[in-house]
XYZ file of C-alpha atoms in Angstrom:
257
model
C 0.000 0.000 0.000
C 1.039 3.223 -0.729
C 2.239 5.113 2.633
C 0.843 8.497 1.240
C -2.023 8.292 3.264
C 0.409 7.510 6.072
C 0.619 11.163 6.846
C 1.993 11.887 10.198
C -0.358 13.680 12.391
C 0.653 17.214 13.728
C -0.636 17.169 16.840
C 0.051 20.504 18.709
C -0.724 19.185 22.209
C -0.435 21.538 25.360
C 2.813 21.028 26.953
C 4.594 22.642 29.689
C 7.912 22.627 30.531
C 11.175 23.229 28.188
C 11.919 19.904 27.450
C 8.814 18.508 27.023
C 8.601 21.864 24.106
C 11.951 20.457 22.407
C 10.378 16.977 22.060
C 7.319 18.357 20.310
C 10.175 20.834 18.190
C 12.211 17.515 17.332
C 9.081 15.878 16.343
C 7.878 19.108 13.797
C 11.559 18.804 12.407
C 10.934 15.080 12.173
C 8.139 15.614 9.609
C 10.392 18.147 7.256
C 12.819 15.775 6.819
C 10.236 13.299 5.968
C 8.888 14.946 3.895
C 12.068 15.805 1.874
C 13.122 12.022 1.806
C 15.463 12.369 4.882
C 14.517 9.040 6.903
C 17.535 8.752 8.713
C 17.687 12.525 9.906
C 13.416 12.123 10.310
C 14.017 8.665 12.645
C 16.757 10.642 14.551
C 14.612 13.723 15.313
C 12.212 11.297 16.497
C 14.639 9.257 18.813
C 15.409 13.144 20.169
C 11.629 13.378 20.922
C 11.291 10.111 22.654
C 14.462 10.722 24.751
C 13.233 14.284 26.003
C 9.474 13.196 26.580
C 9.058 9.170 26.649
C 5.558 9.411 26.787
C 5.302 11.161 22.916
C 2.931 9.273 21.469
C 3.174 11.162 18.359
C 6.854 11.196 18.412
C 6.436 6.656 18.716
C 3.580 7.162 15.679
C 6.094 9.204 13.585
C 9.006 5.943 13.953
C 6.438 3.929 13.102
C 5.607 5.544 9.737
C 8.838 5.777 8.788
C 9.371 1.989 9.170
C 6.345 1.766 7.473
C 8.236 3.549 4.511
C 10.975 1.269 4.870
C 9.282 -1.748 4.834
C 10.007 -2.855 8.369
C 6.501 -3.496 9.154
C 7.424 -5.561 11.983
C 9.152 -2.594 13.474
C 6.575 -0.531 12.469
C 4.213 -2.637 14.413
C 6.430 -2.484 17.734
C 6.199 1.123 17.214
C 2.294 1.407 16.840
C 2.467 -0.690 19.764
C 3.971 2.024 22.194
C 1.829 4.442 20.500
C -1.451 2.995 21.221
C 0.008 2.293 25.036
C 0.609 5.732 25.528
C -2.619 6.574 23.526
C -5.468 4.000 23.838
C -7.551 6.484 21.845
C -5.107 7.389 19.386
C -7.356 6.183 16.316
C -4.514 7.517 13.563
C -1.874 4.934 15.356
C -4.378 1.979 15.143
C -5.072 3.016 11.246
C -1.033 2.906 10.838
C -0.896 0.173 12.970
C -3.361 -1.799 10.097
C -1.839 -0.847 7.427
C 1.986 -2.027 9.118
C 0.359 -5.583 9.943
C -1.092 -5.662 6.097
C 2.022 -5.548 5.366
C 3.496 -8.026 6.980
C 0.547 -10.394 6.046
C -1.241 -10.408 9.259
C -4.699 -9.715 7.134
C -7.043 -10.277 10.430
C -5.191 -8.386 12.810
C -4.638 -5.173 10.193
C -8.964 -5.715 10.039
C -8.756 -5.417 13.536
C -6.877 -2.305 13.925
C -9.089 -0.989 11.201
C -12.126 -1.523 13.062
C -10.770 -0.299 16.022
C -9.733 3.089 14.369
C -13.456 3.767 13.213
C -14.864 2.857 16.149
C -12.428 5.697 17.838
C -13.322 7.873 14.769
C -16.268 7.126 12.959
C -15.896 9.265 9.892
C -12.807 7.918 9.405
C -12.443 7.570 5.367
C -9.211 5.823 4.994
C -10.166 3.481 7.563
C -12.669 2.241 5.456
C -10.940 2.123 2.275
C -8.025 0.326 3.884
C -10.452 -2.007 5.565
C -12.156 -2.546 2.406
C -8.797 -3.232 0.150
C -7.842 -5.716 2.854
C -11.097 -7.197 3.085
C -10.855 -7.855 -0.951
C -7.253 -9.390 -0.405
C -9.244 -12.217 1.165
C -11.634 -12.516 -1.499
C -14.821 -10.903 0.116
C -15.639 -8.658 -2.601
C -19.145 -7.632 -1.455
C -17.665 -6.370 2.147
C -14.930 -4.773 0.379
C -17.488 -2.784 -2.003
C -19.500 -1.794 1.148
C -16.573 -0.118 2.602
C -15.248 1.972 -0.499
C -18.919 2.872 -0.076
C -18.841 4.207 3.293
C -15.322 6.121 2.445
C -17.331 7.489 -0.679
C -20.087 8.864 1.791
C -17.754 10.692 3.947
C -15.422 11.267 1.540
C -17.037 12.633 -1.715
C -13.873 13.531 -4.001
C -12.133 10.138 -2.534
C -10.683 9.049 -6.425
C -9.191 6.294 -5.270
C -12.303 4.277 -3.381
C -14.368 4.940 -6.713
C -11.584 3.524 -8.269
C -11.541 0.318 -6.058
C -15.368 -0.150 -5.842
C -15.012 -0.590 -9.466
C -12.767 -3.368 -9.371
C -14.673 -5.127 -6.834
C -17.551 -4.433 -8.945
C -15.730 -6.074 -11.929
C -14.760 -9.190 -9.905
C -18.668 -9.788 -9.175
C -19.355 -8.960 -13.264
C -20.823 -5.554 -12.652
C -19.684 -3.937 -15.919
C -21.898 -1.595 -16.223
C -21.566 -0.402 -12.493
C -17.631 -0.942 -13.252
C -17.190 1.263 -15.552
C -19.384 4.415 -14.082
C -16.954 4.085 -11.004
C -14.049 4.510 -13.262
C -15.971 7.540 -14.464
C -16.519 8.955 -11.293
C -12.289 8.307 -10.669
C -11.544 9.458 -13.507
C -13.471 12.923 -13.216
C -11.986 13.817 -9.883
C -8.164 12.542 -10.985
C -8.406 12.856 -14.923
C -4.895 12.007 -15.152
C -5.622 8.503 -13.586
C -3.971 5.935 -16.124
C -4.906 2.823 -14.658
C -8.435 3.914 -14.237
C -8.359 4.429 -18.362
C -7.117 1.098 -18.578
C -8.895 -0.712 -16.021
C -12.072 0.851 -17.771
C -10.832 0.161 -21.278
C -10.928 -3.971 -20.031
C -14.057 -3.142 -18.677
C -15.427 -1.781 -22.579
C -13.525 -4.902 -23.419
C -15.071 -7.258 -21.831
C -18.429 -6.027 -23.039
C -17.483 -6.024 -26.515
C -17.115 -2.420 -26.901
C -13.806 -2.483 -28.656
C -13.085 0.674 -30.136
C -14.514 2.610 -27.059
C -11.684 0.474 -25.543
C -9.090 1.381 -27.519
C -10.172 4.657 -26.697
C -9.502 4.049 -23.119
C -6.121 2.760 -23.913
C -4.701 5.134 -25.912
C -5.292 7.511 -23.236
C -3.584 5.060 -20.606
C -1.053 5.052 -23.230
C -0.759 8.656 -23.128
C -0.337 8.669 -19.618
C 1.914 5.451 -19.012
C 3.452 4.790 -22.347
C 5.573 2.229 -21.110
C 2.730 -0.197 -19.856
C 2.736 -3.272 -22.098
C 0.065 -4.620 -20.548
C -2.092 -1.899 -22.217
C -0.751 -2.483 -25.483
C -1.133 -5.797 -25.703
C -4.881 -5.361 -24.948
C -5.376 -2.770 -27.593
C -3.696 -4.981 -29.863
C -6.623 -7.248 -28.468
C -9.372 -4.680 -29.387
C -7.842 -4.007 -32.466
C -8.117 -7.491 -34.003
C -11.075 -7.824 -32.043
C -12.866 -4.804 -33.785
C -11.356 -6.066 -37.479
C -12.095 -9.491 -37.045
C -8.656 -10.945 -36.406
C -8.868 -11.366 -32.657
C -6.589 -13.918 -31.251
C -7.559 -16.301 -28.230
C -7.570 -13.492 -25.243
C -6.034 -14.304 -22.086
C -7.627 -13.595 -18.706
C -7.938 -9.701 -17.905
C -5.407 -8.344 -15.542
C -6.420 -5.279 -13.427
C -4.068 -3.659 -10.809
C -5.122 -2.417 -7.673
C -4.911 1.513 -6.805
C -2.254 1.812 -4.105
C -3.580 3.696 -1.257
C-alpha cells in the first residue's frame, strides 16, 4: 500500500515545561525531513523526541511511519504498539498500525486495527478504504465494495475508493456499475492511467472495442511504457477487425492507497 495516506499527524498538544517543548520541536523537524526524503535525519529527530518526553505518542507514531516507509513493518508494528500504550484512543496509530500488519501479512489483525480506528473515529475515510482493500485481499468482494462505499459517503472527491469499488464491482461482473466508477475516478483525478485502462478492459469485456481502444490510448498517453495496455489494444484491435486472437484472462491492478 502506498504510505501516502500515512501522513503523520501534527498534533500541537499543550505542553509545559522546556523539554517537554523540544520533544514536540524535534518531532515538527521530524516531519520536514520526511517529507524531503530524509529518513535517517526524520528517525533521529524522532529518537530526540522520545528521549526528552518518553511518553510522545506522536513522536512513537512518527518511527512507526517511517518503518512503514521502509518496509520494516514488523518494526513498524512495535512502534504502533507504544503508540497505542501511551494513547489508547489514538485512532490515527491503530489506522497505521493496520496498514503495518497488512504488510506483513497479518490480514485479520490489520482488520482489527481498522475496526478499532473507526470505532475511535467514525468518519474515518481511509479506515474504510483500507479495511475494504484488505477485506478484498481475502476474497470478500461484497464487504470490500460496502466499505469503499462508506469512504465514498464521507469522503465525496475520494478518487481512489471509486476507483476500487469498481474493481470489486468487476470481480462480481458488474460492468456496467464498473465502468461508471471509473468515471466517477476518472473525473476527480483525470490524469488517472490505470483507471483508463482498467475501464478500457471493462469496454472490453463487453465487446465495446473501439470505445476500448479509446480508453487505452489515453492510458497510453499517460503510461506509455505499460505493455500490458498495449497488448490489450492490440486485443481490441483485431477484435474490432475481425482478427482477434484467443484473449487471455484480464489483468487489473489495484490503486495503491
Amino acid at each position: 500500500m502506498n504510505p501516502t495516506v500515512l501522513l503523520l499527524l501534527l498534533v500541537l498538544t499543550n505542553r509545559s515545561g522546556f523539554a517537554q517543548q523540544t520533544a514536540e520541536a524535534f518531532y515538527l523537524a521530524a516531519n520536514v525531513q520526511l517529507s524531503r526524503g530524509d529518513t535517517a535525519g526524520a528517525m533521529a529527530a524522532c529518537d530526540r523526541a522520545i528521549a526528552l518526553d518518553s511518553t510522545y505518542a506522536e513522536a512513537r507514531n512518527g518511527k512507526g511511519v517511517i518503518k512503514y516507509l521502509s518496509q520494516d513493518f514488523k518494526g513498524a508494528v512495535v512502534e504502533f504498539n507504544a503508540a497505542v500504550a501511551l494513547r489508547p484512543d489514538y485512532a490515527k496509530a491503530y489506522y497505521n498500525r493496520g496498514l503495518a500488519k497488512s504488510g506483513s501479512g497479518d490480514k485479520d489483525g490489520a482488520i482489527a486495527d481498522f475496526d478499532t480506528a473507526i470505532e475511535l473515529k467514525p468518519y474515518y475515510a481511509e479506515a474504510y478504504f483500507s479495511r475494504g482493500y484488505v477485506l478484498g485481499e481475502l476474497g470478500y468482494p461484497r464487504a470490500e465494495i460496502r466499505d469503499y462505499t462508506t469512504a465514498i459517503t464521507v469522503k465525496p472527491k475520494y478518487a481512489e475508493a471509486y476507483y476500487n469499488r469498481g474493481i470489486a464491482e468487476g470481480k462480481l461482473g458488474f460492468r456496467k456499475d464498473e465502468i461508471r466508477d471509473y468515471d466517477k475516478a476518472l473525473m476527480i483525478r483525470p490524469d488517472h492511467a490505470d483507471a483508463y485502462f482498467n475501464r478500457g478492459l471493462a469496454k472490453l469485456a463487453l465487446n465495446h472495442y473501439a470505445d476500448a481502444i479509446q480508453d487505452f490510448n489515453l492510458a497510453i498517453d499517460l503510461q506509455p511504457e505499460s505493455t500490458d495496455v498495449y497488448f490489450h489494444k492490440g486485443v481490441a484491435l483485431a477484435k474490432l477487425t475481425g482478427n482477434a486472437p484467443k484473449p487471455e484472462a484480464r489483468t487489473k491492478q489495484k490503486a495503491k492507497q
